[in-house]
XYZ file of C-alpha atoms in Angstrom:
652
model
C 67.497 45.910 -217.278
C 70.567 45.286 -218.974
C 72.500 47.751 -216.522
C 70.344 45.981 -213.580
C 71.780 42.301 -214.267
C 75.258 43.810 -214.709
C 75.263 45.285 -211.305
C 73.393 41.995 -209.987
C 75.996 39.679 -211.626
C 78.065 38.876 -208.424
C 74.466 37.758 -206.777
C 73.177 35.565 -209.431
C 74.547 32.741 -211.383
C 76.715 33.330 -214.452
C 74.098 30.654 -216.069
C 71.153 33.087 -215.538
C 72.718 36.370 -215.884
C 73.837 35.101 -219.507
C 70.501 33.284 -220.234
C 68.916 36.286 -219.788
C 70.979 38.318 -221.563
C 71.543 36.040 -224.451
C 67.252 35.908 -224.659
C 67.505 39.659 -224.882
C 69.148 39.429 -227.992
C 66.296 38.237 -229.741
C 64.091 40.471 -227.594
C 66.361 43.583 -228.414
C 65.913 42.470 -232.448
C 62.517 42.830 -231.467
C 61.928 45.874 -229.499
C 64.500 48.158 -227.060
C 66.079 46.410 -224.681
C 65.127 48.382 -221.684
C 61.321 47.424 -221.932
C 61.531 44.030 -221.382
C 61.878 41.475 -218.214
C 61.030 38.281 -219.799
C 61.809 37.143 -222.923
C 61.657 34.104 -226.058
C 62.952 30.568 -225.232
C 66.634 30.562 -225.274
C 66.659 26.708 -227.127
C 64.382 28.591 -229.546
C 68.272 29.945 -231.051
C 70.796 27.499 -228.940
C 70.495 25.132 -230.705
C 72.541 22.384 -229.033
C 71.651 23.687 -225.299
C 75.398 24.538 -224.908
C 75.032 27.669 -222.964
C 77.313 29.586 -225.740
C 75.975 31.383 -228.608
C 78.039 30.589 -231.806
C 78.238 31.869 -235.184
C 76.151 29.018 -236.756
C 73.206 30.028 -234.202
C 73.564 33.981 -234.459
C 72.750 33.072 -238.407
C 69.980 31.037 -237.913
C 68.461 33.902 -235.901
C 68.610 36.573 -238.762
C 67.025 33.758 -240.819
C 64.071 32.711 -238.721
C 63.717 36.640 -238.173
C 63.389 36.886 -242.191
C 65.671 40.248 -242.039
C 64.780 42.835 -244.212
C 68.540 43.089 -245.670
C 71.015 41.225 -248.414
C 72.516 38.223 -247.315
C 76.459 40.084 -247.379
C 74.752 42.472 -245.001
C 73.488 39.382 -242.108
C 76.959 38.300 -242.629
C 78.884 41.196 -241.842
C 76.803 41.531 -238.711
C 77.490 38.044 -237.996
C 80.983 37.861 -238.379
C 81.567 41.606 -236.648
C 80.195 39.792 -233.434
C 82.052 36.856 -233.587
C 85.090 39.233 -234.603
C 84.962 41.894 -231.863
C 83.435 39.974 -228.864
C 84.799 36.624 -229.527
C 87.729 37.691 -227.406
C 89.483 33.875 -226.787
C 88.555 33.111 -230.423
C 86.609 30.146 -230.052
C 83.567 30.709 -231.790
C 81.306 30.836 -229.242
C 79.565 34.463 -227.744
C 80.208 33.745 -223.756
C 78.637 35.898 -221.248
C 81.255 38.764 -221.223
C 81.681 38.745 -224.788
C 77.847 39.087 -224.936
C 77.504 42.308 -222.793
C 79.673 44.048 -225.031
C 77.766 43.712 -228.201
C 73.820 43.402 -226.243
C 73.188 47.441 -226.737
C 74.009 47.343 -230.627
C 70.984 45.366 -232.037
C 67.675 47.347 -231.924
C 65.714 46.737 -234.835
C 62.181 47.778 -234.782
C 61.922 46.106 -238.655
C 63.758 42.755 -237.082
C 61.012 42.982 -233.830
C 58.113 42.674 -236.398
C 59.471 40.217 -238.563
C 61.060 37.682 -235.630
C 57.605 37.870 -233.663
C 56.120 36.520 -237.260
C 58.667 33.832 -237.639
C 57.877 32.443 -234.141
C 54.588 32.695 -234.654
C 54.517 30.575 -237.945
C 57.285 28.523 -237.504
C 55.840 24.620 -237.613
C 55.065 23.030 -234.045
C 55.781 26.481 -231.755
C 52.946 27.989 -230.141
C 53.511 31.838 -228.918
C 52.478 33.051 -226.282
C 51.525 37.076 -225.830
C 52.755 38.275 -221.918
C 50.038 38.942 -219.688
C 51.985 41.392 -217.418
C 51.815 45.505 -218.041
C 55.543 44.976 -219.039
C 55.021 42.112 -221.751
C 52.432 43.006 -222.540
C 54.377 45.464 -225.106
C 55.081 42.521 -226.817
C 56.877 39.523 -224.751
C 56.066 36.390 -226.253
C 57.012 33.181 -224.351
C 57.186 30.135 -227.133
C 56.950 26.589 -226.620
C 56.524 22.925 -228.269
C 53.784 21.843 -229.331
C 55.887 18.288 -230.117
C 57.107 18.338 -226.746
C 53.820 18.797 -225.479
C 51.947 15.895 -226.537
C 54.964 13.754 -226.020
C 55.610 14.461 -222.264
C 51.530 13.869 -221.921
C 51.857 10.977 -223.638
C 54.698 9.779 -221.020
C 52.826 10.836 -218.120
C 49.784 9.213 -218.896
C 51.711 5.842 -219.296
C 53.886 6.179 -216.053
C 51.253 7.328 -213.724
C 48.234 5.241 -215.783
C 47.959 2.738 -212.245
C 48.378 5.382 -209.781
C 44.792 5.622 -207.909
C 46.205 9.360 -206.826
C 46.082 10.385 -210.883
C 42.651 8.957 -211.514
C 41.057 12.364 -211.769
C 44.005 13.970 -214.092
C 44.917 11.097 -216.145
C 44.830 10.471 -219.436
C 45.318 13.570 -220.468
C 44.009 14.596 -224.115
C 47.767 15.463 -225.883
C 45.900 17.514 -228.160
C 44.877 20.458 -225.957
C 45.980 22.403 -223.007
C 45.628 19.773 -220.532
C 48.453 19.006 -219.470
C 48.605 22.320 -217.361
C 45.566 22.142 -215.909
C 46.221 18.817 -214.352
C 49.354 20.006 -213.273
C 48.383 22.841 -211.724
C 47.101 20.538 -208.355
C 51.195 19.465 -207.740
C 49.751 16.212 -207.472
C 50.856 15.046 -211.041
C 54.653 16.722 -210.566
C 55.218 14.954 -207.243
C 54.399 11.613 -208.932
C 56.887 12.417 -211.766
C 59.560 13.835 -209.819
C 59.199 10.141 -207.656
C 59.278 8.024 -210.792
C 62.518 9.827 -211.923
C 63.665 9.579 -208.170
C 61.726 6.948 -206.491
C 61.770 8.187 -202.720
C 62.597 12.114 -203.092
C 59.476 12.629 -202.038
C 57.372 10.643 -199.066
C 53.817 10.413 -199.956
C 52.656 11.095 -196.756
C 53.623 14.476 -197.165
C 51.144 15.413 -200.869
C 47.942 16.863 -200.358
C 45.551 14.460 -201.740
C 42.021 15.603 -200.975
C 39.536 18.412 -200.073
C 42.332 20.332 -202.066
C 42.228 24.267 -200.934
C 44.360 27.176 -202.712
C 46.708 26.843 -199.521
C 47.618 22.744 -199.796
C 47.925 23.444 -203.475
C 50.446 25.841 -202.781
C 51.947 23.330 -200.544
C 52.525 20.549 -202.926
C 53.990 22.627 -205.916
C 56.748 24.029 -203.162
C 57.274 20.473 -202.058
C 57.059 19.412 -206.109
C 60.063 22.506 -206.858
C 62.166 22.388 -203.840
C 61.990 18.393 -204.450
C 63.065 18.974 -208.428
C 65.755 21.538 -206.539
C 66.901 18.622 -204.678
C 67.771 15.931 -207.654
C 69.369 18.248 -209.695
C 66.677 20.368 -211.824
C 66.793 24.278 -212.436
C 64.174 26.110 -210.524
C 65.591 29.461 -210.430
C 62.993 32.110 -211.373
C 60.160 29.348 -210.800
C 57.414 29.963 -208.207
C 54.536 28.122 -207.495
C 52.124 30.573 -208.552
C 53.614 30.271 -212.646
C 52.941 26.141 -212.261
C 49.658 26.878 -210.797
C 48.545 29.150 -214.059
C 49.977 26.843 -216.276
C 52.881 28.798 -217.701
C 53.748 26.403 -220.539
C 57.332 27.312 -221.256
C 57.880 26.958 -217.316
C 55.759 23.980 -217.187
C 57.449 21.916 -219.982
C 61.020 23.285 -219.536
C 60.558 21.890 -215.808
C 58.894 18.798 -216.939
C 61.666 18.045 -219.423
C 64.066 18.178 -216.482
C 62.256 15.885 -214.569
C 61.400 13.140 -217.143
C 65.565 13.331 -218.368
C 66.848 12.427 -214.688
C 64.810 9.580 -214.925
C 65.631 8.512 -218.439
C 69.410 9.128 -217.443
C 69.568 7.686 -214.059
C 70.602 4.299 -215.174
C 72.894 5.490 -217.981
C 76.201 5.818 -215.840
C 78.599 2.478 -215.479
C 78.432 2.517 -211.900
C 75.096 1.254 -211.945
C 74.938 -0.482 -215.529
C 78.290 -2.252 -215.778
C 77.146 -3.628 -219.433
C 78.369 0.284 -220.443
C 81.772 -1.203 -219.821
C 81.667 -3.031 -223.030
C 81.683 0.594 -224.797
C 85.242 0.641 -224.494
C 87.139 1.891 -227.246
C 90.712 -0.282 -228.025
C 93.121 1.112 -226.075
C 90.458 3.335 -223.865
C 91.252 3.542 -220.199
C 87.640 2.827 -218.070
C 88.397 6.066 -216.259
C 87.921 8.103 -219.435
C 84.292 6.056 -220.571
C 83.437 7.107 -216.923
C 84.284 10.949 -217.895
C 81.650 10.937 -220.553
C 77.955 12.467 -219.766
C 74.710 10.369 -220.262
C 73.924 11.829 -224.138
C 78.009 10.443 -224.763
C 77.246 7.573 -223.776
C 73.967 7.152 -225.845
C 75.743 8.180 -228.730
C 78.173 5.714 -228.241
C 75.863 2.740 -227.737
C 74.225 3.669 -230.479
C 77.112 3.227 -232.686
C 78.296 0.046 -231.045
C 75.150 -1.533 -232.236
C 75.275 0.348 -235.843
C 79.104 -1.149 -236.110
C 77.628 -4.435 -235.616
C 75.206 -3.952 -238.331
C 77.844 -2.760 -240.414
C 76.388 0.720 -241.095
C 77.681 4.050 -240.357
C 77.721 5.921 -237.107
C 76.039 8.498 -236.303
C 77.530 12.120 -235.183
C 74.105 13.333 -233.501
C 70.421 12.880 -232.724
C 69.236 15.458 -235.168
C 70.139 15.494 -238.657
C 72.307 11.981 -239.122
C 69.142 10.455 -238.134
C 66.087 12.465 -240.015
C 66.386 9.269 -242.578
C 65.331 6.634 -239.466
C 67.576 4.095 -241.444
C 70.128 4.088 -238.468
C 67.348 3.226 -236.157
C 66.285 0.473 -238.220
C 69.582 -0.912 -237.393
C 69.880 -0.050 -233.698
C 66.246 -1.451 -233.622
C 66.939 -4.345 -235.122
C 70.485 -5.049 -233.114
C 68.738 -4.800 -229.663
C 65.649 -6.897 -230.491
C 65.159 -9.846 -228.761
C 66.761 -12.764 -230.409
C 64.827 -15.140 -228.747
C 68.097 -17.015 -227.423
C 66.713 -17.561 -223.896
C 63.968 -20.002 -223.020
C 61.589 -17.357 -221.674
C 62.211 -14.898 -224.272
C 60.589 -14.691 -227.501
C 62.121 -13.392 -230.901
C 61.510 -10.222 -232.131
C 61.392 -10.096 -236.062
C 62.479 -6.322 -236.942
C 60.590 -5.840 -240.450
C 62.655 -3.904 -243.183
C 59.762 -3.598 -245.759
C 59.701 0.172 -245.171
C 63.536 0.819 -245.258
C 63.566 1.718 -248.835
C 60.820 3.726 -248.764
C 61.123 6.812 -250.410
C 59.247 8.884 -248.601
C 60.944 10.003 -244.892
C 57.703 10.687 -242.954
C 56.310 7.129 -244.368
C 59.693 5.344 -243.438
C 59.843 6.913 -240.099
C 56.137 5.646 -239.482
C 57.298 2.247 -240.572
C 60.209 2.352 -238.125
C 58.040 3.722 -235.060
C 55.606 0.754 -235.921
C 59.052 -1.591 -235.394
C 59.722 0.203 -232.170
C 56.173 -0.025 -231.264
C 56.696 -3.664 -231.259
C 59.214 -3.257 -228.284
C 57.101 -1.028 -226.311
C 59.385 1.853 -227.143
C 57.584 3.907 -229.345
C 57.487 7.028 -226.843
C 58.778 10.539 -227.426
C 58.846 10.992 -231.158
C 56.317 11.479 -234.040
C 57.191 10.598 -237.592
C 57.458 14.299 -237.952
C 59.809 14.610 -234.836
C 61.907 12.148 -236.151
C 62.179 14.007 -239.695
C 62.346 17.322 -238.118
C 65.204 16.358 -236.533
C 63.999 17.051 -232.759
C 67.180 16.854 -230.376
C 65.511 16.626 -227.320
C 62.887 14.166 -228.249
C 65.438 11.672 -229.924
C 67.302 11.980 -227.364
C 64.697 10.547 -224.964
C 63.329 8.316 -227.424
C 66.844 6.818 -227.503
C 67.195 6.585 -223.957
C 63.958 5.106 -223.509
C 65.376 2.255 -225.740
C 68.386 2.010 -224.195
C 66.656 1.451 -220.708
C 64.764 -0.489 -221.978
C 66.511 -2.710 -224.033
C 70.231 -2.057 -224.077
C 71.341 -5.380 -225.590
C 75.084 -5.245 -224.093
C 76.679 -7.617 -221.851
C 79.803 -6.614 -219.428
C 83.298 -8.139 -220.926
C 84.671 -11.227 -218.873
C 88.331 -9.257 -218.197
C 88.357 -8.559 -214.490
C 91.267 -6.025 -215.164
C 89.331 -3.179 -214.702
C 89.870 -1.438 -211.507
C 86.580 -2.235 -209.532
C 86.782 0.904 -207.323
C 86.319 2.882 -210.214
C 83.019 1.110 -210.097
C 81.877 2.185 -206.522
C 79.417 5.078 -207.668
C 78.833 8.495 -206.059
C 78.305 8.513 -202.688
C 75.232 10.621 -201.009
C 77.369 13.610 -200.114
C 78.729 13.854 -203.509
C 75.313 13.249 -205.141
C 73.568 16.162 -202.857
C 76.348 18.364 -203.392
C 76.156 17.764 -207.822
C 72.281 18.244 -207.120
C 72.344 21.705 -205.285
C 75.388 22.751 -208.144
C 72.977 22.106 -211.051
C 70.129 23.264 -208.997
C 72.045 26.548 -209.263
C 72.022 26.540 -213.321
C 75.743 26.152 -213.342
C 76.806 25.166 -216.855
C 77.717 23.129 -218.079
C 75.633 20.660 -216.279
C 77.553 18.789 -213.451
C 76.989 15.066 -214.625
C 80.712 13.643 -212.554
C 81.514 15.898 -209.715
C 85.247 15.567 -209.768
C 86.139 15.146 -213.716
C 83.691 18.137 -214.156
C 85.632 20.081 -211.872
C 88.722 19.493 -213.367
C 88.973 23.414 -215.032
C 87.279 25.013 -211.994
C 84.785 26.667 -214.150
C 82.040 25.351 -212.209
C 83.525 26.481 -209.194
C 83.998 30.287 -210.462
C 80.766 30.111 -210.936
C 80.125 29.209 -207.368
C 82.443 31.980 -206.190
C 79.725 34.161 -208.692
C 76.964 33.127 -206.484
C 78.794 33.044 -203.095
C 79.841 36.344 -204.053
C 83.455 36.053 -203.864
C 84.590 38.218 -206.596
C 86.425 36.665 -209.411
C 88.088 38.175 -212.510
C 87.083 36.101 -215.605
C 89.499 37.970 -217.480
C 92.147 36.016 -215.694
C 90.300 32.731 -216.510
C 91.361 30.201 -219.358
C 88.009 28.911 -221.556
C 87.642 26.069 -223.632
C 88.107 24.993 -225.767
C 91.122 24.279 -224.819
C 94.246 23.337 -227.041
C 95.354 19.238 -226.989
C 98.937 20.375 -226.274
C 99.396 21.691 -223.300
C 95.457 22.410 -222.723
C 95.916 19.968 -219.116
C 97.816 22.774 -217.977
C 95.289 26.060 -218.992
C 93.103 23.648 -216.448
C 95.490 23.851 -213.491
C 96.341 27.597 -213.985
C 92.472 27.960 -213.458
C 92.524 25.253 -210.438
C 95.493 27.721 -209.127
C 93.551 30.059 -209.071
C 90.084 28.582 -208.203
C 92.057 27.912 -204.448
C 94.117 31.035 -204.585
C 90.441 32.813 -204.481
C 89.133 30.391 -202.091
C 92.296 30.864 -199.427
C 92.600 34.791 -199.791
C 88.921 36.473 -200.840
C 86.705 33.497 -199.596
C 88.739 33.378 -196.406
C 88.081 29.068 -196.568
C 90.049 27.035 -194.590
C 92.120 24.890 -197.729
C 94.786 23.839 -195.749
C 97.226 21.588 -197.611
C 95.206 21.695 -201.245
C 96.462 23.087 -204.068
C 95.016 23.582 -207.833
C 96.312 20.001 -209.551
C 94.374 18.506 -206.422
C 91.000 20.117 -207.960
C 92.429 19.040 -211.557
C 93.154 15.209 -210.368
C 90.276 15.021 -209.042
C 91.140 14.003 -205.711
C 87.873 13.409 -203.681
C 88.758 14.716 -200.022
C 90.330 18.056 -200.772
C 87.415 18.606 -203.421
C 85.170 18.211 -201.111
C 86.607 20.271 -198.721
C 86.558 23.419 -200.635
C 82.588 22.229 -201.964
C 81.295 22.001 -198.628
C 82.638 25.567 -197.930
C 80.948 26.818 -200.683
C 77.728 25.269 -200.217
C 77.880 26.541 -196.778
C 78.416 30.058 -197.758
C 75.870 30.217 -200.627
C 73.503 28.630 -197.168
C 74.636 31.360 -194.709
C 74.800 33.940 -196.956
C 70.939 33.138 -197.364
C 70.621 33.578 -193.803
C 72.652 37.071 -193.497
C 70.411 38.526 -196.316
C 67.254 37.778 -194.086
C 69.430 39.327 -191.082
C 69.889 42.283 -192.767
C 73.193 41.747 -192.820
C 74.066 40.097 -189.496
C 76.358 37.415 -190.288
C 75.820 34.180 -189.183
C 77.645 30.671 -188.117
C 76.653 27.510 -186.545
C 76.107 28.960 -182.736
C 73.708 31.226 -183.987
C 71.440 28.680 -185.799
C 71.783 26.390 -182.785
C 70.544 29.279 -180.923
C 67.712 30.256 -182.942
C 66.378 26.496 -182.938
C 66.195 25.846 -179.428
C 64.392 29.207 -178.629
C 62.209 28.825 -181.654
C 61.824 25.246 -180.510
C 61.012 26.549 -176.421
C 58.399 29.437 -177.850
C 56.493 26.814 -179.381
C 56.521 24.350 -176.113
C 58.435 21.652 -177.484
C 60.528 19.520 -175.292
C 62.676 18.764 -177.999
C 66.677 20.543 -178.509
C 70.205 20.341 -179.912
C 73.307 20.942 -178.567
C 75.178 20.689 -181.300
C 74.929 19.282 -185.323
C 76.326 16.236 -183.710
C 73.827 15.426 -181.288
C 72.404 11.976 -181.035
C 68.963 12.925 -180.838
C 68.608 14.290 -184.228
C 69.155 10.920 -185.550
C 65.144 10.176 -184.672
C 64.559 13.890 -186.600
C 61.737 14.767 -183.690
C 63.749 18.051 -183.471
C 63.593 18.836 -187.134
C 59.691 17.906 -187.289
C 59.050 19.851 -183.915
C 61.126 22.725 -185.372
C 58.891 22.605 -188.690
C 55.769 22.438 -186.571
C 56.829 25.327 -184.458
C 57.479 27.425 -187.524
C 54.466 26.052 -190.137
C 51.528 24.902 -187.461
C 49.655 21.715 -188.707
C 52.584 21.005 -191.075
C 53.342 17.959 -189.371
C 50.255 15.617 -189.061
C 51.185 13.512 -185.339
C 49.919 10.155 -186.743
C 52.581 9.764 -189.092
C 55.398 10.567 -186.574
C 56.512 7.915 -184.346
C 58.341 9.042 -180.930
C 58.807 5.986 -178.801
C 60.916 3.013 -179.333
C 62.232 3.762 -182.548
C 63.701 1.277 -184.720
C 65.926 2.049 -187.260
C 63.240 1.706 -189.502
C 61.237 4.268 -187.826
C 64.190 6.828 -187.658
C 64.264 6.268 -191.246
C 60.558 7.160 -192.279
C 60.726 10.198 -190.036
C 63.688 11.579 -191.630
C 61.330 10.906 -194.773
C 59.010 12.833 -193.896
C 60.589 15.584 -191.770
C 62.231 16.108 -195.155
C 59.143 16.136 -197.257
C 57.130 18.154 -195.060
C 60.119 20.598 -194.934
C 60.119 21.088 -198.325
C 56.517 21.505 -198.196
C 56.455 24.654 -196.093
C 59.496 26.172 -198.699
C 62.648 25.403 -197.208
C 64.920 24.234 -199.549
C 66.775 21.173 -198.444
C 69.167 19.109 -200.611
C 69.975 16.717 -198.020
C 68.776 13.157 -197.653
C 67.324 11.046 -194.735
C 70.340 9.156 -193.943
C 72.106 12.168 -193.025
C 69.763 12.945 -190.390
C 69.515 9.414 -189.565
C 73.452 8.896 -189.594
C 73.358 12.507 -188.077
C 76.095 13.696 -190.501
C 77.164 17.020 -189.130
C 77.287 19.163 -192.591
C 74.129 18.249 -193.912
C 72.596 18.553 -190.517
C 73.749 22.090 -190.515
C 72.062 22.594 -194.106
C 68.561 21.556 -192.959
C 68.284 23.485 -189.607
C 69.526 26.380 -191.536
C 67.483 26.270 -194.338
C 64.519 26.162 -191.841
C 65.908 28.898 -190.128
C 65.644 30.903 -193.329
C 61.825 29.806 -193.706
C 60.907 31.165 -190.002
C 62.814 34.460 -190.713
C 60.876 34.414 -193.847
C 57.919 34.125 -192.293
C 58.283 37.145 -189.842
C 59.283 39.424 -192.130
């Protein structure tokens, strides 16, 4: 396996060729490495979902694993990694670094004893593989916390939606939550309450459900995920129709955080402005990701209540006496007419028993309609993830901050994304990059993300010649444009792109044009080299898809064609629902495409649904209606290409 993913690298992303690897370090302390495909949940060891490894992780893997050997011994192993394979010494294990140190730990005695741990340790349930492979001994691990707390969500989002009648509620206590998944039903609802309007209802199977529509709505469920930004690699329809519960929940936890974080960016909450720092430009606050920003509104409201800040959503607040105070700052006062005051009670702030005093705090949330996400346990445990969304269920909720009155602030700043950037962040972190794409230029600033691109476009890029963070405050600026050099040295002479005019402080400033120049080539390439692999090779370009969709679109009888990504037509999307009916028959149901005197309404809810339906039937498409509405050229491209790669799908 290990020598399989090495010679796959260049094909897959950096993100999952490392995931995988770094998983088969615990499942190589279990058992030799060759004999397994899947493997234990990597948050079960990363502990802060960085995508690194580092030294304080690798040693809380020999604990949980309860290692047979003195503690000088788990050291030495411990620091000999970090020593030999930590080549730019920032103590972190990185995917290279990894590979040189994966073939050295295969403990029988640590496979016996880790499998043990998992299975005891509080709150994770283990579960044995069911394949001839893992069934050698696989495990797959998961949450019981997380379990009951994403039920618990669903059944209050969805608890008026007629559809989710028959699923809903959903016992938290036992495996029900994927069962009533398992329809698609339930995941197309959640993905369009993170996303209201990714997916067009007319386009879910609703009734006289057969093995064949259910197929249909968990494609249209993961290529709609796909398309706001989740992970879905190594996904299929089949594992959310068994009920896989580490696929299940780790998909489900995607979905639910885009719709706790969609509102947590200052483009669309300008109240976030008043989280300036003195002397903090707005164009730095606009750098940081969603979980910054929580943290920082946090301790805005614990520096008005005069007690200390917090560092973390894990161990500085096991205690709950900082959410006491962040409780008790965003409570309404009662100062408006139509709102009444909310009295935060403190009885149970000196209590000195944690699981008591968190219980005593979640009773004070309750009283806000925020106690979701956490358990008096979760909150001593420390849970990350679930005080993180228990946070930013408050902060949506109530975030108690009110934008400054200086108008200094440079209002462009404030514009937002626009949809090309959005669909092009989606399909990046659809990809597993890492880290995650939250501001498409500022994240791009050290071309990381973009060597990873090159990985998966399979333009071949030596990471030897790369800089890493972290990088060092004087003079670290500069590490970032060496790798922006050579981010469009790679693009210009291996990628062959056309970068005309853009250099590597272009990609490090941020500048939105040429950026998005040398993006669009990229996501064009990753498209067409899609197409090639289904050609056998044959490469392809815009006058061959053009090609293929008229004559796909003649065989089938439809008077519908393009002459080009430009033309006018497209903007009512008939072509793109008579080329999806040509390739999936009875796809498209005619009643809920109108044809004649189309308003712009009307082009609008066919783009909708020619989208939807699209999805459906497996083609992948990250664009949005108003590009086939506005017929935008590139996007236009993406969609008749990726159906091209469903119909040569289909006949092979």
């Amino acid at each position: 396996m290990l020598t399989y993913l090495c010679q796959k690298k260049k094909y897959l992303s950096p993100r999952t060729v490392f995931l995988t690897l770094y998983l088969f370090l615990t499942v190589t302390i279990l058992r030799s490495l060759h004999k397994y495909k899947n493997n234990l949940c990597f948050h079960f060891t990363d502990i802060d979902n960085s995508g690194y490894v580092s030294d304080y992780e690798l040693q809380d893997l020999f604990k949980e694993a309860s290692l047979p050997l003195p503690g000088y011994k788990v050291r030495e192993i411990v620091e000999k990694i970090i020593a030999v394979t930590d080549s730019n010494k920032d103590g972190r294990i990185n995917f290279e670094e990894f590979v040189s140190i994966i073939q050295e730990l295969k403990s029988k005695d640590v496979s016996k004893s880790f499998r043990k741990s998992i299975n005891k340790k509080q709150g994770i349930t283990a579960i044995g593989g069911t394949s001839a492979i893992s069934s050698e001994g696989t495990q797959h691990s998961y949450s019981e916390e997380e379990k009951v707390a994403f039920v618990n969500w669903i059944n209050k989002a969805l608890q008026d939606d007629p559809d989710c009648k028959h699923l809903l509620p959903m016992n938290p206590s036992d495996a029900s939550l994927f069962k009533s998944l398992a329809d698609g039903i339930l995941l197309c609802k959640m993905i369009n309450f993170s996303q209201p309007d990714t997916i067009d209802e007319r386009a879910i199977n609703k009734k006289k459900l057969t093995p064949f529509t259910i197929s249909e709505n968990l494609n249209l469920a993961l290529n709609s995920a796909s398309a706001i930004g989740c992970t879905v690699v190594n996904i299929g329809s089949q594992d959310l129709q068994e009920g896989k519960p580490h696929l299940v929940l780790g998909l489900l936890w995607q979905i639910i955080k885009v719709g706790l974080f969609a509102d947590i960016e200052i483009s669309r909450n300008e109240a976030l402005i008043a989280l300036l720092n003195e002397g903090e430009e707005l164009d730095q606050l606009m750098k940081l990701s969603p979980e910054e920003l929580l943290l920082r509104w946090v301790n805005y409201h614990l520096a008005n209540a005069g007690w200390q800040k917090i560092s973390n959503f894990s161990q500085d607040i096991k205690d709950s006496r900082a959410y006491y105070h962040l409780l008790n700052q965003i409570a309404a006062k009662g100062d408006d007419l139509d709102e009444l005051h909310m009295k935060i009670d403190f009885s149970g702030f000196h209590d000195k028993n944690d699981l008591r005093r968190a219980e005593y705090m979640l009773q004070q949330a309750d009283k806000l309609g925020c106690r979701q996400f956490v358990t008096p346990a979760d909150v001593v445990a420390g849970n990350p993830k679930l005080n993180l969304a228990f946070v930013a269920n408050l902060f949506n909720t109530y975030p108690a901050l009110h934008k400054p009155d200086n108008s200094s602030y440079d209002l462009n700043l404030l514009e937002g994304e626009s949809n090309e950037e959005r669909t092009f962040r989606n399909w990046m972190n659809s990809l597993g990059v890492n880290p995650y794409v939250n501001h498409l230029y500022s994240d791009l600033s050290d071309a990381l993300i973009i060597f990873q691109l090159y990985d998966m476009t399979r333009v071949p890029v030596d990471w030897n010649h790369i800089n890493k963070p972290p990088y060092p405050l004087l003079g670290g600026n500069m590490k970032k444009i060496e790798n922006c050099n050579y981010a469009v040295e790679l693009g210009k002479t291996k990628a062959k792109f056309s970068l005309v005019g853009i250099a590597g402080h272009d990609l490090n400033e941020g500048n939105p044009t040429l950026t998005l120049a040398l993006v669009w080539q990229l996501m064009r390439r990753y498209t067409l080299n899609v197409l090639s692999d289904l050609g056998e090779g044959e490469k392809v370009n815009d006058e061959i898809i053009i090609k293929w969709v008229n004559q796909t679109l003649a065989k089938a009888n439809k008077k519908t064609s393009i002459t080009s990504f430009k033309d006018k037509s497209i903007s009512t999307s008939l072509p793109v629902l008579d080329l999806i009916d040509a390739i999936a028959p009875k796809a498209v149901r005619p009643e809920m495409v109108k044809r004649e005197d189309l308003s712009y309404q009307d082009k609008l809810n066919n783009a909708k649904y020619a989208i939807s339906v699209a999805r459906k039937i497996g083609a992948r498409i990250y664009a949005l209606p108003d590009d086939l509405v506005e017929v935008k050229p590139k996007m236009v491209m993406t969609v008749f290409a990726c159906l091209m790669g469903r119909g040569l799908n289909k006949i092979k």
